[in-house]
Short mmCIF file of C-alpha atoms in Angstrom, two decimals:
data_model
loop_
_atom_site.label_atom_id
_atom_site.label_comp_id
_atom_site.label_asym_id
_atom_site.label_seq_id
_atom_site.Cartn_x
_atom_site.Cartn_y
_atom_site.Cartn_z
CA MET A 518 -24.18 19.54 50.85
CA THR A 519 -22.72 18.00 54.02
CA ARG A 520 -20.78 19.96 56.63
CA SER A 521 -17.57 18.15 55.67
CA GLN A 522 -18.08 19.01 52.00
CA THR A 523 -18.64 22.67 52.94
CA ALA A 524 -15.48 22.72 55.06
CA GLU A 525 -13.53 21.13 52.24
CA ARG A 526 -14.76 23.74 49.79
CA THR A 527 -13.99 26.72 52.08
CA ALA A 528 -10.61 25.42 53.33
CA PRO A 529 -7.73 27.60 52.15
CA THR A 530 -5.59 26.12 49.40
CA ARG A 531 -2.57 28.17 50.51
CA PRO A 532 -1.26 28.44 54.09
CA GLU A 533 -1.27 32.23 53.92
CA ASP A 534 -5.00 32.33 53.08
CA GLU A 535 -6.09 30.96 56.47
CA HIS A 536 -8.66 33.09 58.32
CA LEU A 537 -8.09 33.19 62.09
CA GLY A 538 -11.02 35.40 63.02
CA ILE A 539 -11.10 39.13 63.73
CA GLY A 540 -9.94 38.93 67.35
CA SER A 541 -6.96 36.67 66.71
CA SER A 542 -6.00 38.53 63.53
CA PHE A 543 -5.83 41.89 65.30
CA GLY A 544 -4.03 40.36 68.30
CA TYR A 545 -1.33 38.86 66.12
CA GLY A 546 -1.38 41.97 63.92
CA LEU A 547 -0.56 44.10 66.97
CA GLN A 548 2.53 41.94 67.52
CA HIS A 549 3.70 42.90 64.04
CA VAL A 550 3.10 46.58 64.75
CA LEU A 551 5.02 46.48 68.03
CA THR A 552 7.87 44.63 66.35
CA MET A 553 8.39 47.18 63.60
CA TYR A 554 7.18 50.38 65.27
CA GLY A 555 10.65 51.55 66.27
CA GLY A 556 11.96 50.94 62.77
CA ILE A 557 9.15 52.78 61.02
CA ILE A 558 9.40 55.96 63.12
CA ALA A 559 13.21 56.12 63.11
CA PRO A 560 13.62 57.45 59.51
CA PRO A 561 11.20 60.41 59.92
CA LEU A 562 12.84 61.24 63.25
CA ILE A 563 16.28 61.29 61.62
CA ILE A 564 15.26 63.13 58.43
CA GLY A 565 13.13 65.64 60.31
CA GLY A 566 15.98 66.32 62.73
CA VAL A 567 18.46 66.98 59.92
CA ALA A 568 15.92 69.14 58.07
CA GLY A 569 15.39 71.23 61.21
CA VAL A 570 11.60 70.93 61.22
CA SER A 571 9.51 71.99 64.20
CA PRO A 572 8.22 69.46 66.76
CA GLN A 573 4.75 69.74 65.24
CA GLU A 574 6.13 69.02 61.76
CA GLN A 575 8.15 66.14 63.20
CA GLY A 576 4.94 64.65 64.55
CA LEU A 577 3.36 65.13 61.13
CA LEU A 578 6.18 63.16 59.48
CA ILE A 579 5.82 60.30 61.96
CA ALA A 580 2.04 60.14 61.57
CA ALA A 581 2.42 60.21 57.78
CA CYS A 582 4.88 57.31 57.80
CA LEU A 583 2.53 55.25 59.99
CA PHE A 584 -0.44 56.06 57.76
CA VAL A 585 1.35 55.33 54.49
CA GLY A 586 3.03 52.22 55.90
CA GLY A 587 -0.37 50.89 56.94
CA LEU A 588 -1.87 51.44 53.50
CA ALA A 589 1.19 49.88 51.84
CA THR A 590 0.97 46.87 54.18
CA ILE A 591 -2.71 46.34 53.33
CA LEU A 592 -1.92 46.56 49.61
CA GLN A 593 1.00 44.12 49.91
CA SER A 594 -0.70 41.49 52.11
CA PHE A 595 -4.33 41.65 51.00
CA GLY A 596 -3.50 42.56 47.43
CA ILE A 597 -5.47 43.53 44.35
CA ARG A 598 -4.94 42.52 40.75
CA PHE A 599 -1.33 43.17 39.68
CA PHE A 600 -0.46 44.69 43.08
CA GLY A 601 0.57 42.83 46.23
CA SER A 602 2.32 39.52 46.82
CA GLN A 603 -0.56 38.35 49.07
CA LEU A 604 1.97 37.18 51.65
CA PRO A 605 2.32 38.13 55.35
CA LEU A 606 4.72 40.98 54.58
CA VAL A 607 4.70 44.23 56.56
CA GLN A 608 5.62 47.40 54.67
CA GLY A 609 7.13 50.50 56.18
CA THR A 610 9.57 53.35 55.63
CA SER A 611 12.82 51.88 54.33
CA PHE A 612 15.87 52.51 56.47
CA ALA A 613 18.10 51.87 53.42
CA SER A 614 17.25 55.32 52.06
CA VAL A 615 18.01 57.29 55.24
CA ALA A 616 21.66 58.10 54.41
CA THR A 617 20.80 59.30 50.89
CA MET A 618 17.79 61.33 52.05
CA THR A 619 19.94 62.92 54.77
CA ALA A 620 22.39 64.10 52.10
CA ILE A 621 19.59 65.41 49.86
CA VAL A 622 17.74 67.26 52.62
CA GLN A 623 20.85 69.31 53.39
CA GLY A 624 20.89 70.67 49.83
CA GLU A 625 19.09 73.69 48.41
CA GLY A 626 15.86 71.77 47.78
CA GLY A 627 15.52 70.66 51.39
CA ILE A 628 12.88 68.13 52.31
CA GLN A 629 10.90 68.98 49.17
CA ALA A 630 13.81 67.65 47.10
CA VAL A 631 13.66 64.44 49.12
CA PHE A 632 10.00 64.01 48.24
CA GLY A 633 10.69 64.74 44.56
CA ALA A 634 13.58 62.28 44.43
CA VAL A 635 11.46 59.55 46.03
CA ILE A 636 8.58 60.07 43.59
CA ALA A 637 10.78 60.02 40.47
CA SER A 638 13.08 57.16 41.53
CA ALA A 639 10.20 54.96 42.73
CA ALA A 640 8.38 55.56 39.44
CA LEU A 641 11.48 54.35 37.58
CA GLY A 642 11.65 51.39 39.95
CA PHE A 643 8.03 50.58 39.14
CA LEU A 644 8.90 50.38 35.43
CA ILE A 645 11.72 47.87 35.97
CA THR A 646 9.88 45.52 38.34
CA PRO A 647 9.37 42.93 35.55
CA PHE A 648 13.18 42.61 35.28
CA PHE A 649 13.57 41.92 38.99
CA ALA A 650 10.74 39.41 38.87
CA SER A 651 12.41 37.58 35.99
CA ILE A 652 15.58 36.86 37.98
CA VAL A 653 13.78 34.52 40.38
CA ARG A 654 15.38 31.53 38.61
CA PHE A 655 18.73 32.83 39.84
CA PHE A 656 17.57 32.42 43.45
CA PRO A 657 17.99 28.69 44.15
CA PRO A 658 18.22 27.49 47.80
CA VAL A 659 21.95 28.29 47.96
CA VAL A 660 21.12 31.95 47.22
CA THR A 661 17.88 32.27 49.18
CA GLY A 662 19.45 30.52 52.17
CA VAL A 663 22.34 32.99 52.18
CA VAL A 664 20.02 35.98 51.86
CA ILE A 665 17.62 34.82 54.59
CA THR A 666 20.55 34.09 56.91
CA ALA A 667 22.06 37.49 56.14
CA ILE A 668 18.74 39.21 56.86
CA GLY A 669 18.71 37.73 60.34
CA LEU A 670 22.37 38.37 61.07
CA THR A 671 22.34 41.98 59.85
CA LEU A 672 19.43 42.79 62.17
CA PHE A 673 21.30 41.82 65.34
CA PRO A 674 23.00 45.24 65.69
CA VAL A 675 19.48 46.73 65.77
CA ALA A 676 18.52 44.38 68.61
CA ALA A 677 21.77 45.18 70.42
CA ARG A 678 21.20 48.95 70.22
CA TRP A 679 17.63 48.52 71.42
CA ALA A 680 18.82 46.36 74.34
CA MET A 681 21.39 49.00 75.29
CA GLY A 682 18.76 51.74 75.39
CA GLY A 683 18.10 52.78 71.79
CA ASN A 684 19.73 56.22 72.00
CA ALA A 685 23.49 56.34 72.42
CA GLN A 686 23.24 59.91 73.74
CA ALA A 687 20.73 59.05 76.45
CA PRO A 688 21.90 58.46 80.04
CA GLY A 689 22.25 54.84 80.99
CA TYR A 690 22.91 53.67 77.44
CA GLY A 691 24.48 50.22 77.67
CA SER A 692 23.88 50.00 81.41
CA VAL A 693 23.42 46.73 83.26
CA GLY A 694 19.86 47.82 84.01
CA ASN A 695 18.95 48.22 80.32
CA LEU A 696 20.59 44.96 79.31
CA GLY A 697 19.01 43.21 82.30
CA LEU A 698 15.56 44.43 81.22
CA ALA A 699 16.20 43.14 77.71
CA GLY A 700 17.33 39.79 79.12
CA LEU A 701 14.28 39.56 81.38
CA THR A 702 11.97 40.26 78.43
CA LEU A 703 13.75 37.56 76.44
CA LEU A 704 13.35 35.11 79.34
CA ILE A 705 9.63 35.86 79.61
CA ILE A 706 9.16 35.23 75.88
CA LEU A 707 11.07 31.95 76.05
CA LEU A 708 9.07 30.73 79.04
CA LEU A 709 5.77 31.71 77.40
CA SER A 710 6.84 29.87 74.25
CA LYS A 711 7.31 26.73 76.32
CA VAL A 712 3.84 26.61 77.89
CA GLY A 713 1.33 24.05 76.70
CA SER A 714 -1.22 26.58 75.40
CA ALA A 715 -0.80 27.15 71.66
CA ALA A 716 -2.52 30.56 71.88
CA ILE A 717 -0.16 31.82 74.60
CA SER A 718 2.84 30.40 72.79
CA ARG A 719 1.91 32.19 69.57
CA LEU A 720 1.26 35.44 71.43
CA SER A 721 4.47 35.11 73.43
CA ILE A 722 6.09 38.12 71.71
CA LEU A 723 3.14 40.42 72.37
CA ILE A 724 2.67 39.24 75.98
CA GLY A 725 6.41 39.48 76.56
CA LEU A 726 6.46 43.06 75.27
CA VAL A 727 3.50 44.01 77.51
CA LEU A 728 4.95 42.36 80.63
CA GLY A 729 8.39 43.79 79.86
CA THR A 730 6.88 47.27 79.60
CA VAL A 731 4.98 46.83 82.89
CA ILE A 732 8.20 45.76 84.63
CA ALA A 733 10.05 48.70 83.07
CA ALA A 734 7.36 51.08 84.36
CA LEU A 735 7.69 49.65 87.87
CA LEU A 736 11.45 50.17 87.65
CA GLY A 737 11.03 53.72 86.39
CA LYS A 738 12.35 52.89 82.92
CA ALA A 739 9.14 53.61 80.97
CA ASP A 740 7.82 57.14 80.47
CA PHE A 741 4.12 57.60 79.64
CA SER A 742 4.03 61.29 80.57
CA GLN A 743 3.86 62.46 76.93
CA VAL A 744 1.04 60.15 75.87
CA LEU A 745 -1.70 62.77 76.30
CA THR A 746 0.43 65.63 74.98
CA GLY A 747 -0.59 66.69 71.47
CA ASP A 748 -3.50 66.00 69.13
CA ILE A 749 -5.75 63.03 69.76
CA PHE A 750 -6.90 62.80 66.13
CA ALA A 751 -5.13 64.15 63.04
CA VAL A 752 -5.58 63.45 59.32
CA PRO A 753 -2.31 63.53 57.28
CA GLN A 754 -2.31 66.72 55.24
CA PRO A 755 -1.22 66.15 51.61
CA LEU A 756 1.91 68.08 50.55
CA ALA A 757 2.13 69.72 53.97
CA PHE A 758 5.72 70.80 53.24
CA GLY A 759 4.96 72.23 49.81
CA PRO A 760 5.20 70.79 46.28
CA PRO A 761 8.00 68.30 45.56
CA VAL A 762 11.20 69.56 43.97
CA PHE A 763 12.83 67.40 41.29
CA GLU A 764 16.63 67.54 41.15
CA VAL A 765 18.48 65.27 38.70
CA ALA A 766 21.38 64.42 41.03
CA ALA A 767 19.02 63.66 43.90
CA ILE A 768 16.88 61.43 41.68
CA ILE A 769 19.91 59.46 40.44
CA SER A 770 21.25 58.88 43.95
CA MET A 771 17.80 57.85 45.19
CA PHE A 772 17.36 55.49 42.24
CA ILE A 773 20.42 53.55 43.42
CA VAL A 774 18.67 53.18 46.78
CA VAL A 775 15.54 51.98 44.98
CA LEU A 776 17.61 49.21 43.35
CA VAL A 777 18.75 48.17 46.82
CA ILE A 778 15.14 48.24 48.09
CA LEU A 779 13.99 46.11 45.16
CA THR A 780 16.74 43.60 45.92
CA GLU A 781 15.87 43.46 49.61
CA THR A 782 12.12 43.22 49.00
CA THR A 783 12.66 40.42 46.49
CA ALA A 784 14.73 38.60 49.10
CA ASP A 785 12.05 39.19 51.76
CA ILE A 786 9.29 37.89 49.48
CA ILE A 787 11.29 34.73 48.78
CA ALA A 788 12.20 34.40 52.46
CA VAL A 789 8.64 34.62 53.73
CA GLY A 790 7.56 32.23 50.97
CA GLU A 791 10.08 29.70 52.29
CA ILE A 792 8.87 30.20 55.87
CA VAL A 793 5.20 29.95 54.98
CA ASP A 794 5.97 27.01 52.66
CA THR A 795 4.07 28.41 49.71
CA GLU A 796 4.88 28.87 46.05
CA VAL A 797 6.58 32.11 45.08
CA ASP A 798 6.79 32.49 41.33
CA LYS A 799 7.77 35.26 38.93
CA LYS A 800 4.25 36.75 38.85
CA ARG A 801 3.99 36.90 42.62
CA ILE A 802 7.32 38.65 42.99
CA ALA A 803 6.35 41.14 40.26
CA ASP A 804 3.04 41.89 42.02
CA GLY A 805 4.88 42.39 45.31
CA LEU A 806 7.45 44.72 43.81
CA ARG A 807 4.76 46.73 42.02
CA ALA A 808 2.98 47.25 45.34
CA ASP A 809 6.30 48.28 46.90
CA MET A 810 7.11 50.84 44.22
CA ALA A 811 3.54 52.12 43.85
CA ALA A 812 3.40 52.82 47.59
CA SER A 813 6.81 54.52 47.43
CA THR A 814 5.70 56.71 44.51
CA LEU A 815 2.55 57.91 46.27
CA ALA A 816 4.03 58.16 49.79
CA PRO A 817 5.56 61.67 49.35
CA LEU A 818 2.14 63.05 48.45
CA PHE A 819 1.20 62.26 52.06
CA ASN A 820 4.61 63.36 53.43
CA GLY A 821 6.02 59.81 53.51
CA PHE A 822 9.19 58.21 52.15
CA THR A 823 10.28 55.05 50.32
CA GLN A 824 8.51 51.86 51.38
CA SER A 825 9.95 48.36 51.69
CA ALA A 826 9.22 45.02 53.35
CA PHE A 827 10.36 44.81 56.98
CA ALA A 828 12.74 41.91 57.57
CA GLN A 829 12.11 41.81 61.34
CA ASN A 830 8.48 40.92 60.70
CA VAL A 831 9.59 38.00 58.55
CA GLY A 832 11.20 36.73 61.75
CA LEU A 833 7.92 37.13 63.62
CA VAL A 834 6.18 34.92 61.05
CA ALA A 835 8.91 32.31 61.49
CA ILE A 836 8.85 32.22 65.27
CA THR A 837 5.08 32.36 65.84
CA GLY A 838 4.12 30.05 62.97
CA VAL A 839 1.19 32.36 62.18
CA LYS A 840 1.22 32.34 58.39
CA SER A 841 -2.06 34.10 57.63
CA ARG A 842 -1.65 37.18 55.45
CA PHE A 843 -4.85 38.58 56.95
CA VAL A 844 -3.02 38.94 60.27
CA VAL A 845 -0.61 41.34 58.56
CA THR A 846 -3.54 43.08 56.86
CA ALA A 847 -4.98 43.65 60.34
CA GLY A 848 -1.59 45.04 61.37
CA GLY A 849 -1.83 47.42 58.42
CA VAL A 850 -5.22 48.63 59.64
CA ILE A 851 -3.69 49.25 63.08
CA LEU A 852 -0.91 51.30 61.48
CA VAL A 853 -3.46 53.40 59.59
CA VAL A 854 -5.34 54.03 62.85
CA LEU A 855 -2.08 54.96 64.58
CA GLY A 856 -1.45 57.41 61.77
CA LEU A 857 -4.87 58.98 62.34
CA LEU A 858 -4.68 58.82 66.16
CA PRO A 859 -1.29 60.12 67.25
CA VAL A 860 -2.22 59.45 70.89
CA LEU A 861 -2.20 55.70 70.22
CA GLY A 862 1.09 56.03 68.46
CA ARG A 863 2.53 57.73 71.52
CA VAL A 864 1.37 54.79 73.66
CA VAL A 865 3.19 52.31 71.42
CA ALA A 866 6.22 54.61 71.33
CA ALA A 867 6.40 54.38 75.12
CA VAL A 868 7.53 50.74 74.93
CA PRO A 869 11.15 51.01 76.19
CA PRO A 870 13.88 50.11 73.64
CA PRO A 871 15.44 47.45 75.95
CA VAL A 872 12.13 45.59 75.94
CA LEU A 873 12.15 45.68 72.13
CA GLY A 874 15.76 44.53 72.21
CA GLY A 875 14.92 41.44 74.24
CA ALA A 876 12.24 40.47 71.73
CA GLY A 877 14.51 41.35 68.82
CA ILE A 878 17.11 38.76 69.81
CA VAL A 879 14.73 35.85 69.32
CA LEU A 880 12.93 37.47 66.37
CA PHE A 881 16.02 38.19 64.33
CA GLY A 882 17.66 34.94 65.34
CA SER A 883 14.67 33.04 64.00
CA VAL A 884 15.20 34.64 60.60
CA ALA A 885 18.81 33.46 60.55
CA ALA A 886 17.69 30.00 61.68
CA SER A 887 15.21 29.85 58.79
CA GLY A 888 18.06 30.66 56.42
CA ILE A 889 20.20 27.92 57.91
CA ARG A 890 17.32 25.50 57.47
CA THR A 891 17.15 26.45 53.79
CA LEU A 892 20.92 26.03 53.42
CA ALA A 893 20.55 22.51 54.79
CA LYS A 894 18.77 21.59 51.53
CA VAL A 895 21.83 22.57 49.46
CA ASP A 896 24.10 19.96 47.86
CA TYR A 897 27.69 20.63 48.95
CA LYS A 898 29.33 17.62 47.30
CA ASN A 899 31.21 19.51 44.58
CA GLY A 900 32.34 22.28 46.92
CA PHE A 901 31.06 25.14 44.75
CA ASN A 902 28.00 25.78 46.89
CA LEU A 903 30.21 25.76 49.96
CA ILE A 904 32.31 28.52 48.38
CA ILE A 905 29.16 30.49 47.51
CA VAL A 906 27.76 30.27 51.03
CA ALA A 907 31.06 31.02 52.78
CA THR A 908 32.00 33.98 50.60
CA SER A 909 28.53 35.54 50.38
CA ILE A 910 27.83 35.44 54.11
CA GLY A 911 31.34 36.73 54.84
CA PHE A 912 30.92 39.55 52.32
CA GLY A 913 27.53 40.43 53.80
CA MET A 914 28.94 40.61 57.32
CA LEU A 915 31.76 43.05 56.42
CA PRO A 916 29.63 46.25 56.63
CA ILE A 917 27.99 44.89 59.78
CA ALA A 918 31.29 44.23 61.52
CA VAL A 919 32.90 47.47 60.27
CA PRO A 920 30.20 49.96 59.11
CA GLU A 921 32.78 52.43 57.76
CA ILE A 922 34.58 49.83 55.60
CA TYR A 923 33.43 51.45 52.33
CA GLY A 924 33.79 55.02 53.54
CA ASN A 925 36.42 55.85 50.90
CA PHE A 926 34.51 54.31 48.01
CA PRO A 927 32.23 56.24 45.61
CA GLY A 928 28.86 57.15 47.05
CA TRP A 929 26.90 54.82 44.76
CA PHE A 930 29.06 51.86 45.82
CA GLU A 931 28.65 52.62 49.50
CA THR A 932 24.90 53.05 49.08
CA ILE A 933 24.56 49.56 47.61
CA PHE A 934 27.04 47.63 49.73
CA HIS A 935 26.55 49.41 53.04
CA SER A 936 23.61 47.04 53.51
CA GLY A 937 24.71 43.59 54.60
CA ILE A 938 21.55 42.15 53.04
CA SER A 939 22.15 43.59 49.58
CA SER A 940 25.90 42.80 49.83
CA ALA A 941 25.19 39.14 50.56
CA ALA A 942 22.43 38.98 47.93
CA VAL A 943 24.56 40.50 45.17
CA MET A 944 27.52 38.25 45.97
CA ALA A 945 25.39 35.10 46.22
CA VAL A 946 23.69 35.77 42.88
CA LEU A 947 26.98 36.54 41.11
CA LEU A 948 28.79 33.50 42.55
CA ASN A 949 25.86 31.25 41.72
CA LEU A 950 26.07 32.47 38.14
CA LEU A 951 29.84 31.94 38.08
CA PHE A 952 29.89 28.43 39.54
CA ASN A 953 26.50 26.91 38.78
CA GLU A 954 25.22 28.67 35.65
CA PHE A 955 28.38 29.40 33.63
CA ARG A 956 30.11 26.03 33.86
CA ALA A 957 33.06 26.83 31.58
CA GLY A 958 36.28 26.24 33.49
CA ASN A 959 34.68 24.09 36.19
CA PRO A 960 36.55 20.88 37.15
CA PRO A 961 35.54 17.72 35.23
CA LYS A 962 32.55 15.83 36.57
CA GLY A 963 33.56 13.69 39.52
CA GLN A 964 36.50 15.90 40.42
CA VAL A 965 35.69 18.13 43.37
CA SER A 966 37.32 21.25 44.69
CA VAL A 967 39.64 21.37 47.68
CA PHE A 968 36.76 22.84 49.72
CA ALA A 969 34.66 19.74 49.19
CA GLN A 970 37.55 17.47 50.05
CA ALA A 971 38.01 19.00 53.47
CA ASN A 972 36.61 16.91 56.30
CA VAL A 973 33.78 18.68 58.09
CA ARG A 974 33.21 15.95 60.66
CA ALA A 975 35.54 14.03 62.93
CA VAL A 976 35.44 11.96 66.12
CA ARG A 977 37.69 12.72 69.08
CA TYR A 978 40.00 9.87 70.10
CA GLU A 979 39.00 10.42 73.72
CA SER A 980 35.34 9.75 72.78
CA LEU A 981 35.81 6.30 71.27
CA GLU A 982 34.68 4.59 74.45
CA HIS A 983 31.30 6.27 73.99
CA LEU A 984 31.14 6.05 70.21
CA GLN A 985 27.43 5.20 70.21
CA ASP A 986 26.69 8.70 71.47
CA HIS A 987 28.38 10.23 68.41
CA LEU A 988 26.80 8.14 65.69
CA GLN A 989 24.50 9.80 63.17
CA GLU A 990 21.79 8.36 60.97
CA GLY A 991 23.28 6.18 58.26
CA ASP A 992 26.66 5.70 59.97
CA THR A 993 28.28 2.30 59.54
CA ILE A 994 31.58 0.71 60.49
CA LYS A 995 33.36 -0.95 57.61
CA ASP A 996 36.73 -2.67 57.97
CA GLY A 997 36.95 -1.19 61.43
CA LYS A 998 36.50 2.40 60.19
CA LEU A 999 33.56 4.77 60.75
CA VAL A 1000 31.80 5.71 57.48
CA ASP A 1001 28.92 8.16 57.12
CA CYS A 1002 25.75 7.77 55.07
CA GLU A 1003 27.48 9.06 51.92
CA GLY A 1004 30.37 6.62 52.19
CA ASN A 1005 32.86 9.19 53.48
CA GLU A 1006 35.30 8.07 56.14
CA VAL A 1007 35.00 9.96 59.43
CA PRO A 1008 38.52 10.49 60.80
CA VAL A 1009 39.56 10.08 64.44
CA ILE A 1010 41.52 13.07 65.77
CA THR A 1011 43.37 13.95 68.95
CA ALA A 1012 42.71 16.99 71.12
CA ALA A 1013 45.41 18.78 69.12
CA GLY A 1014 43.57 18.09 65.87
CA GLU A 1015 45.99 15.45 64.58
CA ILE A 1016 44.52 12.49 62.70
CA VAL A 1017 45.36 9.16 64.30
CA ASP A 1018 44.82 5.58 63.20
CA THR A 1019 41.20 5.66 62.08
CA ARG A 1020 40.63 1.95 62.71
CA ILE A 1021 38.31 2.00 65.72
CA CYS A 1022 37.44 -1.68 65.96
CA LYS A 1023 38.19 -4.99 64.36
CA PRO A 1024 36.47 -5.75 61.04
CA GLN A 1025 34.41 -8.58 62.53
CA ASP A 1026 33.00 -6.16 65.10
CA GLY A 1027 31.45 -4.01 62.38
CA ARG A 1028 28.14 -2.50 63.42
CA SER A 1029 25.91 0.36 62.49
CA GLY A 1030 23.90 2.85 64.39
CA SER A 1031 21.86 5.98 64.08
CA SER A 1032 20.78 8.86 66.19
CA ALA A 1033 17.43 10.58 66.25
CA HIS A 1034 17.17 13.92 64.52
#
């Protein structure tokens, strides 16, 4: 067998199956860990604080979440039969469950009731994963584009809080110094992305985080004094807080959260499939959701909480172009090691929030950009898809713009729609069903809605002298009027927005032009 035949046989058939080598895999995997580290330790910090646990128990919760998140990530990305989407998806403690767990932990059952509620609700979620997998046909580009865009947009408040300092109670929160450090980190990442070396460009996030941390240390904004304080090695102790307590009310409320997690994980699986440019079918989604729920069911046995895919790491895949799932598997191994070696976790925790914030801007923005790219594939001619996109994104942004908007609604409603991602996903699916699946009542074929009739492009009257600069591919001039590639007339407007005589040249002067994409 020739060398070329061997290479052809061993070449991956899917982009996500590419092997980059151990060194590169762990380098890129570390980027994933740094990107999501703050998010994965935040829930145990919050829950442990409300539960009133000791500092040692708080450390145990953090180590447990790192350990369980690493195992869940390996299961999701590497995968075994029936479990794992085999996509570059990082798993970790879901932030969607924090509010509900905070309410449960203040009850009579305490943190043991939280563990019991997670076990029971995740087990129920595991049983209904086939249903969630079967709704993939209701996720066409108009829905997936909305959800991916919403994922990116809803993460920006996280980046903003990081850039301001991470802790609103800490001195200097929102200071020029913190925001300047975030901006400098962002600038470093952008400059590294521009260099000719592909390796440096792909590692721009990691290098930017390291350099940003070094600069922060020189400015006195990074504290490594606690790195050597505490255990060097520690194995998570099963049921360290006692046996789980099962309370019906707690289980019901947590099950609502599980439905939200299933929705978000489904959206993340579809999103990363779009970014990687690989097929995501019903079976793959079902395998991914089973891994999600199986990890969530077992997590409390090791003092962990509900697991879900991390949207910010979807952004990292988009911006670096590193599609290999084995990179994320390597990141999962790093998380497991961090869970066993708290000293390493304390090193990673020393990365200042403003540095994370600078990286978060480009990471989360890349997710939104991927969604916009998906929405560009959508047909807007009849106007229905325009309504779906406009309403769904607007609905998803409501709890982001005003977090307390549903404060007077029932708890189950607030739990579901407090998340901008699930709000946008639910609305997009329902509107797609209303307009594109159930066609009764739709206008006759050929008759479009008022939304589709609205002009979305115009040429300023003052720009006519330089019309060539405003032409797009497929534009022509017919009878002295500018017409786009679909035959729609492009109006000429004044600075005040008034439409003027759209004849821009004499009929015999008709010409066409195009502009490069």
